[in-house]
PDB file of C-alpha atoms in Angstrom:
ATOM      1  CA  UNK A  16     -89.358  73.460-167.204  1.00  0.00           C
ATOM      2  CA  UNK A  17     -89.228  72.232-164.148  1.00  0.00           C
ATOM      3  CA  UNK A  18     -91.164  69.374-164.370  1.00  0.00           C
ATOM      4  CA  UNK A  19     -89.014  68.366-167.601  1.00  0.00           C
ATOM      5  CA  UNK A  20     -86.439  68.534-164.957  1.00  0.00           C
ATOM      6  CA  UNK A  21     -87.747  66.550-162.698  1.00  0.00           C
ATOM      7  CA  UNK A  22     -88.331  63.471-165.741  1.00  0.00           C
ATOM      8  CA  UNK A  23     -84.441  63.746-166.381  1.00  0.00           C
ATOM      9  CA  UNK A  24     -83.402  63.414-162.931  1.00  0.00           C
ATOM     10  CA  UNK A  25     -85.491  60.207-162.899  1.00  0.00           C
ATOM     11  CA  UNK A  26     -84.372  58.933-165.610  1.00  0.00           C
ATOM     12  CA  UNK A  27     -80.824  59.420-164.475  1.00  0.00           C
ATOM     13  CA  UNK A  28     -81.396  58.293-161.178  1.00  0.00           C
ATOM     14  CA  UNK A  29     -82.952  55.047-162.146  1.00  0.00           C
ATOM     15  CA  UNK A  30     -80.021  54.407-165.167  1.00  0.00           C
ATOM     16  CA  UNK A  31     -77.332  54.332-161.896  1.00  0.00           C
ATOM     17  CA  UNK A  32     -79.198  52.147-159.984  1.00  0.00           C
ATOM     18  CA  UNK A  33     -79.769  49.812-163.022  1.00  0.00           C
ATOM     19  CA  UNK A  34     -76.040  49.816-164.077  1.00  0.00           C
ATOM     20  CA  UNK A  35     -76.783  51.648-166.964  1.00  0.00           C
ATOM     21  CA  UNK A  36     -75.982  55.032-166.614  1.00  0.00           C
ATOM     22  CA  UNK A  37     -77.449  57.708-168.914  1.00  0.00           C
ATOM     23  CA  UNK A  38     -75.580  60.392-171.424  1.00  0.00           C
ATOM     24  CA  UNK A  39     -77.032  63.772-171.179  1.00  0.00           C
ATOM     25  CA  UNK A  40     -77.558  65.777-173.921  1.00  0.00           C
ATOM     26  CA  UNK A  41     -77.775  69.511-174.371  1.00  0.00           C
ATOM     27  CA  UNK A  42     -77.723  71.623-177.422  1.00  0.00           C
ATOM     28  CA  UNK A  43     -77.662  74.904-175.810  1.00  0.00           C
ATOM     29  CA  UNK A  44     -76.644  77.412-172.552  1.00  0.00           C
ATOM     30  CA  UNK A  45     -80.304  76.950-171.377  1.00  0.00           C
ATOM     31  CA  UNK A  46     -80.524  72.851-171.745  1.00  0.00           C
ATOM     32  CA  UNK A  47     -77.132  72.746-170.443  1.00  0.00           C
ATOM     33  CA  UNK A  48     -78.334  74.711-167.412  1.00  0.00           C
ATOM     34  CA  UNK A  49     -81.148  72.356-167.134  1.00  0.00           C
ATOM     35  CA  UNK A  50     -78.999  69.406-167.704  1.00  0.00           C
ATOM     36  CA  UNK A  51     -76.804  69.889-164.945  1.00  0.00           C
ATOM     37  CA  UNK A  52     -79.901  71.012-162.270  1.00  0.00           C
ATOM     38  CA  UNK A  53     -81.170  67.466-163.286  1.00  0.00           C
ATOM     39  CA  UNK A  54     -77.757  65.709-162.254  1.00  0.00           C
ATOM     40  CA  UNK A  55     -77.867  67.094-159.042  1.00  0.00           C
ATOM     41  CA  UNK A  56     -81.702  66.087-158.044  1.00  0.00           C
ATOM     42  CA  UNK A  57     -80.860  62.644-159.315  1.00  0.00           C
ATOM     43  CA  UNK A  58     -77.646  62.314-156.485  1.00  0.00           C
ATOM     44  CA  UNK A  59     -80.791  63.942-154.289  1.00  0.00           C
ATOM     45  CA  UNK A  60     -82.590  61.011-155.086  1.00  0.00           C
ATOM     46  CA  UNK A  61     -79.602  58.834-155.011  1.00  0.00           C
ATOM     47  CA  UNK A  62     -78.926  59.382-151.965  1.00  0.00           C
ATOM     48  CA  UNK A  63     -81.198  56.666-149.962  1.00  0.00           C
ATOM     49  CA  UNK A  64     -79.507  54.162-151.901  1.00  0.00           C
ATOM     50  CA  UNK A  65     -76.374  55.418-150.796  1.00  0.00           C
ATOM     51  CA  UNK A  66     -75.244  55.858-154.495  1.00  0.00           C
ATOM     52  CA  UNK A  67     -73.560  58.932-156.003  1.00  0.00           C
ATOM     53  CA  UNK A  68     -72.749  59.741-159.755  1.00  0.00           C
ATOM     54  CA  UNK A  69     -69.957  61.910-161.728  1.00  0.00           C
ATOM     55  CA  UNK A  70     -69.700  63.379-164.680  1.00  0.00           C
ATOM     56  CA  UNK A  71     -67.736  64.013-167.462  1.00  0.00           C
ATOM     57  CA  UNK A  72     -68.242  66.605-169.824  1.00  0.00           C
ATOM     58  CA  UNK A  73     -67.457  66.327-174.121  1.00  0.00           C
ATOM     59  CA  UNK A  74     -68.253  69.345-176.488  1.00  0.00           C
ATOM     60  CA  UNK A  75     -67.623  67.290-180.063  1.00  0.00           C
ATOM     61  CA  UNK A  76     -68.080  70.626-181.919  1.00  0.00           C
ATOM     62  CA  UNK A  77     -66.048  72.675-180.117  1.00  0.00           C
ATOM     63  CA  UNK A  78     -62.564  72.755-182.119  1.00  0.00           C
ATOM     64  CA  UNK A  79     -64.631  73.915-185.231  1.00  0.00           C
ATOM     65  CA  UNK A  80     -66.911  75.860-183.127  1.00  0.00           C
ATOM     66  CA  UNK A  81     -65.211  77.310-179.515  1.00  0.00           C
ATOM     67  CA  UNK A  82     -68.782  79.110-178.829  1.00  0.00           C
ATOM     68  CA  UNK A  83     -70.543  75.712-179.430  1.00  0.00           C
ATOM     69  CA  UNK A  84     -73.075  74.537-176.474  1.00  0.00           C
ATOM     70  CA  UNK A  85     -73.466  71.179-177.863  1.00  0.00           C
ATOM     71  CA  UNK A  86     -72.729  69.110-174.678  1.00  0.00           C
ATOM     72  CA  UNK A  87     -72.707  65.261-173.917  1.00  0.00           C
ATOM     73  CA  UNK A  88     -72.140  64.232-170.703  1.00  0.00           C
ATOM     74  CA  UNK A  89     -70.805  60.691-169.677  1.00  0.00           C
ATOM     75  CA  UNK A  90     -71.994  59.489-166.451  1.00  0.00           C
ATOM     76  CA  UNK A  91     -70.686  56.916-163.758  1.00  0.00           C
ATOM     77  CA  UNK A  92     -72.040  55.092-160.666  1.00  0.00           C
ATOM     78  CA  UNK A  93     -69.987  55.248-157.584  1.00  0.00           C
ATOM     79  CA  UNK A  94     -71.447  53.274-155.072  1.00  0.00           C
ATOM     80  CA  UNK A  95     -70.131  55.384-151.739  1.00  0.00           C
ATOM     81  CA  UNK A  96     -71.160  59.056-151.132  1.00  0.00           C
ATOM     82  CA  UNK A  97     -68.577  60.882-149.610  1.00  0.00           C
ATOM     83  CA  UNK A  98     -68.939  64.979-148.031  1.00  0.00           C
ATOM     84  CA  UNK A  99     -67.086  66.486-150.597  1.00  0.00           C
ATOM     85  CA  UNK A 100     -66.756  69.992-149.098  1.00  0.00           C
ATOM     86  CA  UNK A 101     -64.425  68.207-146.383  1.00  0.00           C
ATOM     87  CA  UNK A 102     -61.756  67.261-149.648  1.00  0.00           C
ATOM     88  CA  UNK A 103     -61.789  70.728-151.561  1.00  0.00           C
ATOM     89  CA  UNK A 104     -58.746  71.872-151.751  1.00  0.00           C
ATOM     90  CA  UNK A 105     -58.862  75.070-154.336  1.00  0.00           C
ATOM     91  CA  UNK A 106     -62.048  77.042-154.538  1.00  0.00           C
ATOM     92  CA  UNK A 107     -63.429  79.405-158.077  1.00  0.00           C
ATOM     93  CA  UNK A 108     -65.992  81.685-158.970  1.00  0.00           C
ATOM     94  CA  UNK A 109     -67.372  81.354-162.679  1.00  0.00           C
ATOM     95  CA  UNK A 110     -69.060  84.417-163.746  1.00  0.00           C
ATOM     96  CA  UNK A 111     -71.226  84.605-167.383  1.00  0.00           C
ATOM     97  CA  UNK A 112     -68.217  86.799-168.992  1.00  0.00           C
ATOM     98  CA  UNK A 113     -65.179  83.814-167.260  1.00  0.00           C
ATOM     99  CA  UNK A 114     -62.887  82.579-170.116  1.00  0.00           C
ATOM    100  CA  UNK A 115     -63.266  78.955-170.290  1.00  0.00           C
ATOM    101  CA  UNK A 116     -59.921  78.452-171.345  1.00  0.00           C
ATOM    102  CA  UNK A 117     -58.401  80.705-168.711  1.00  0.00           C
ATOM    103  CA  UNK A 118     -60.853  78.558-166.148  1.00  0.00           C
ATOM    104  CA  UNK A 119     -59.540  75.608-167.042  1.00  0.00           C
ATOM    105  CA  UNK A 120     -55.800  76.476-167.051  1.00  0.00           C
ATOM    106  CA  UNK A 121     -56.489  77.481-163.408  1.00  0.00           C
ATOM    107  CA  UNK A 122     -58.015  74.096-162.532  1.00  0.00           C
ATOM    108  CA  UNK A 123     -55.522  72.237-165.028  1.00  0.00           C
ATOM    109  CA  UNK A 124     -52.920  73.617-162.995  1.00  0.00           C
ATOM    110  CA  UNK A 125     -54.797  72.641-158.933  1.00  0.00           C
ATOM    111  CA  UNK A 126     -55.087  69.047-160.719  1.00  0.00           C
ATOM    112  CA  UNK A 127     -51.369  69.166-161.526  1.00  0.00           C
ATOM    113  CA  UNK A 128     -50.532  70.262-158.090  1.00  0.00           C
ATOM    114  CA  UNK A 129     -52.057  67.266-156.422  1.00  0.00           C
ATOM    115  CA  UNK A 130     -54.856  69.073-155.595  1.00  0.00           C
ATOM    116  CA  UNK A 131     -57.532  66.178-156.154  1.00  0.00           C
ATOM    117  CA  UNK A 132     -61.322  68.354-155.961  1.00  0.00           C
ATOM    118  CA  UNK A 133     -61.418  71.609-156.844  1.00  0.00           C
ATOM    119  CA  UNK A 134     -65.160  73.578-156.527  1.00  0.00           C
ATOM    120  CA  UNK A 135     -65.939  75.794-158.883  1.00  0.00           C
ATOM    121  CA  UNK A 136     -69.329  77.528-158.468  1.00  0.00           C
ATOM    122  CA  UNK A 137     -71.583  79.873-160.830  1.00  0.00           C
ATOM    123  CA  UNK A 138     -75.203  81.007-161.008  1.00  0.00           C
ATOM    124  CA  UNK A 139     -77.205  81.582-164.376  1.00  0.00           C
ATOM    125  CA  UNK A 140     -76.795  79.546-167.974  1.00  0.00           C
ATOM    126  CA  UNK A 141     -73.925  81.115-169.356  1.00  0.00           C
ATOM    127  CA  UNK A 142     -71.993  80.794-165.752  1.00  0.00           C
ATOM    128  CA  UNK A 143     -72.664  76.714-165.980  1.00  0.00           C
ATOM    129  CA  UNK A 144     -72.064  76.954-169.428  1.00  0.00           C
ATOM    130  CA  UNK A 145     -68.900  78.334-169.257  1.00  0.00           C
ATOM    131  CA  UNK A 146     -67.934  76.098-166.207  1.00  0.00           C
ATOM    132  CA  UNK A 147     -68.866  72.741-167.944  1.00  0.00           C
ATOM    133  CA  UNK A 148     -66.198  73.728-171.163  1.00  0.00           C
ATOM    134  CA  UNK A 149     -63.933  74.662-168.673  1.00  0.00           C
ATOM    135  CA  UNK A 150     -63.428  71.260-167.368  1.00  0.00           C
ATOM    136  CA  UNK A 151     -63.750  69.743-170.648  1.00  0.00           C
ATOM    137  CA  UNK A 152     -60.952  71.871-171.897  1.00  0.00           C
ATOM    138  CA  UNK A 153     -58.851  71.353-168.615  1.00  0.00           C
ATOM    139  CA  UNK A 154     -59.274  67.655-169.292  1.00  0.00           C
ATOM    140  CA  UNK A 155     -57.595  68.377-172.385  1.00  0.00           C
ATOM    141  CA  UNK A 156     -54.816  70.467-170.828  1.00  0.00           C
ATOM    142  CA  UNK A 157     -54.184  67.288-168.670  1.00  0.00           C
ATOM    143  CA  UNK A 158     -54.076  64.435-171.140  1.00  0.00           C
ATOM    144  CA  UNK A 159     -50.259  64.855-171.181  1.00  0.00           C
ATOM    145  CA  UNK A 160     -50.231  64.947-167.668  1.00  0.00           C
ATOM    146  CA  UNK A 161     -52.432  60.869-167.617  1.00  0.00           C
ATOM    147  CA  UNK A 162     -54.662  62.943-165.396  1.00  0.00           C
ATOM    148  CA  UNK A 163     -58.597  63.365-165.953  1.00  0.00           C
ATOM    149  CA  UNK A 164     -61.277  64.983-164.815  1.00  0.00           C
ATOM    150  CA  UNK A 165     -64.959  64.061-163.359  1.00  0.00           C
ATOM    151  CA  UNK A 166     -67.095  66.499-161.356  1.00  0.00           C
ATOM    152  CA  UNK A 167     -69.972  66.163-159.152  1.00  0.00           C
ATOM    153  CA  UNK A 168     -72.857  69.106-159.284  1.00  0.00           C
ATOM    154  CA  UNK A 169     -74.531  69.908-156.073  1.00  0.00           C
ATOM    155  CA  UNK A 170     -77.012  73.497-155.440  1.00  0.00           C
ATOM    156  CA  UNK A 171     -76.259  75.861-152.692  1.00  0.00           C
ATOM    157  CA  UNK A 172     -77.783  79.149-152.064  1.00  0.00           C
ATOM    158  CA  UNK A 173     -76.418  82.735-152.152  1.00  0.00           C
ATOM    159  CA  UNK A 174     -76.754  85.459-149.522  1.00  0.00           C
ATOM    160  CA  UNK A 175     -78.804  86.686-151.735  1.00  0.00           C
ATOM    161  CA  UNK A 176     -80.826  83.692-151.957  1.00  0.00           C
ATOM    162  CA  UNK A 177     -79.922  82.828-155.633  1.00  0.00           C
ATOM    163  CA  UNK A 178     -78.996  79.712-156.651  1.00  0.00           C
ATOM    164  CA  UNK A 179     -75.263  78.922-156.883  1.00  0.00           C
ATOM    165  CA  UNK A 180     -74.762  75.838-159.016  1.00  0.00           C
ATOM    166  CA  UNK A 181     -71.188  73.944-157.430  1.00  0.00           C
ATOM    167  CA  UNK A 182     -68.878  71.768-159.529  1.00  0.00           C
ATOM    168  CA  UNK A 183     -66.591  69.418-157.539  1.00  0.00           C
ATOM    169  CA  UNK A 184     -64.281  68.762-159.821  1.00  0.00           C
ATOM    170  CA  UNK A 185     -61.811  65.866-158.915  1.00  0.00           C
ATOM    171  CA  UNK A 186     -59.034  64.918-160.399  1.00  0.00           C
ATOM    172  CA  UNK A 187     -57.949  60.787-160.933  1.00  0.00           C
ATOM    173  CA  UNK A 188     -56.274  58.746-163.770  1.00  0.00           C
ATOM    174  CA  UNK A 189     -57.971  58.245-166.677  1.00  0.00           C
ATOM    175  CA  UNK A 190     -60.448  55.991-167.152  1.00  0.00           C
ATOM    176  CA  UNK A 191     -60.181  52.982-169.534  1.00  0.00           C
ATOM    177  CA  UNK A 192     -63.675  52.721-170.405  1.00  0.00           C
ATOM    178  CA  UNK A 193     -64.116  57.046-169.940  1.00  0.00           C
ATOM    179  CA  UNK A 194     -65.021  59.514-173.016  1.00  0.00           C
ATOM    180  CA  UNK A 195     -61.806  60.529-175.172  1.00  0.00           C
ATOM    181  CA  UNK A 196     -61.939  64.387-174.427  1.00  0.00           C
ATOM    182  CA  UNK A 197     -60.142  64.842-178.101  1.00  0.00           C
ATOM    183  CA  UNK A 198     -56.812  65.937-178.873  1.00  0.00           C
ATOM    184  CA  UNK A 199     -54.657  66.980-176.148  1.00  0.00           C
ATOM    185  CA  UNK A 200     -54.185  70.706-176.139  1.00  0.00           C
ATOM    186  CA  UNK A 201     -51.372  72.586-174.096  1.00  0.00           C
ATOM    187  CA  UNK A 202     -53.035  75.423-171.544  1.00  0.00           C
ATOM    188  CA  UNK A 203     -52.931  78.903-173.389  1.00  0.00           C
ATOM    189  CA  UNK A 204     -49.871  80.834-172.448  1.00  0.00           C
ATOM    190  CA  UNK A 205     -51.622  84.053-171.348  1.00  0.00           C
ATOM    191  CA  UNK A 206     -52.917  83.641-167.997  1.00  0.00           C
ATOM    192  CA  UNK A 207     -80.253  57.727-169.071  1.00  0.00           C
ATOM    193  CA  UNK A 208     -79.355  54.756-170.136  1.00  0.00           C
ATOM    194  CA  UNK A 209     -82.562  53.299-168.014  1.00  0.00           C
ATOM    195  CA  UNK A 210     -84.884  51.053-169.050  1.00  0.00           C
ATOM    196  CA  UNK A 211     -87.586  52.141-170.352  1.00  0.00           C
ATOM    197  CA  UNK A 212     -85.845  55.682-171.075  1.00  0.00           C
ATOM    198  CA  UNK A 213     -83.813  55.910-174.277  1.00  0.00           C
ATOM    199  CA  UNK A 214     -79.840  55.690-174.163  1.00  0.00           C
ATOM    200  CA  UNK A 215     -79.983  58.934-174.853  1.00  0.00           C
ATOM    201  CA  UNK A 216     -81.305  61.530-172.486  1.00  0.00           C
ATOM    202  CA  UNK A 217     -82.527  65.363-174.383  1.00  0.00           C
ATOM    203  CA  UNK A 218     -82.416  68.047-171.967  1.00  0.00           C
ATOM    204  CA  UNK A 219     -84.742  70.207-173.884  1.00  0.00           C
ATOM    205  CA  UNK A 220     -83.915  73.779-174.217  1.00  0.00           C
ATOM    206  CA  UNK A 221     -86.410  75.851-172.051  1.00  0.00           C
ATOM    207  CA  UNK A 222     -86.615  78.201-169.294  1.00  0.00           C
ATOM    208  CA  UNK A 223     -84.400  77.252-166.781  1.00  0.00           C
TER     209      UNK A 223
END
């Protein structure tokens, strides 16, 4: 698994420098795990060339299926790397039971607020999981708002020396040329494209 890991993070790393960055696909809590691991070796790798990436999230099944773990993920370059634990402004903890919609009402709501990068952290599959479709749906909370969403993954370890996987989630305008995040949805009241990889890159369900 983690060699599969490793081959995505390549491939995504080599589709920023080329201009041609990569969308991620995942089918399940365990790819999507693995997906996101891969995003943050890549800015690893990234980072000699002074290059960074974001990321945002789509779940096209999700309005017929809420429980869905089909993910694509849109990537960008950005050609400066900034220390984004100097700009976080509202902190969360995702746990494997979190809401997603009552997640992303809370970071909805920072984003309204001004508050431009939010982290929100989690360890395990259904943690990330649950994190990644609760930006998605906050970027649907915010369409009204012509605010959108991008975050940037980055690992960190626990006291206990688990692995905490950390979202910076920022908040800017929409993008002209970003992924439609569907129909705009009001927040719940109770609360690699690189040559020679394919356009399309699989994260492969596995272990994680």
């Amino acid at each position: 698994a983690e060699s599969d890991i490793q081959k995505v993070s390549g491939y995504v790393a080599a589709g920023i420098r080329s201009g041609h960055p990569a969308t991620v696909l995942a089918i399940s809590d365990l790819a999507v795990n693995k997906a996101i691991k891969a995003l943050a070796l890549a800015r690893n790798f990234l980072a000699s060339d002074s290059l960074d990436l974001v990321a945002q999230p789509t779940f096209p099944e999700f309005d017929k299926n809420p429980s869905t773990a089909n993910m694509q993920l849109t990537l960008q370059a950005k050609e400066t790397r900034i220390k984004l634990d100097d700009k976080v402004t509202a902190k969360m903890m995702v746990s494997q039971t979190s809401q997603p919609s009552s997640v992303a009402g809370a970071i909805a709501s920072t984003a309204r607020e001004g508050k431009h990068v939010t982290k929100v952290s989690g360890m395990g599959p259904q943690a990330v999981l649950r994190t990644v479709k609760s930006i998605y749906l906050a970027r649907r909370y915010l369409q009204d708002n012509s605010l959108d969403l991008s975050f940037v993954p980055e690992f960190s370890d626990s006291e206990n020396g688990l692995t905490v996987m950390n979202f910076y989630v920022l908040a800017h305008a929409p993008r002209e040329d970003g992924p439609s995040p569907g129909t705009a949805v009001p927040v719940p009241a109770a609360q690699a494209q690189a040559p020679p990889p394919p356009a399309d890159v699989q994260a492969e369900a596995g272990d994680a």
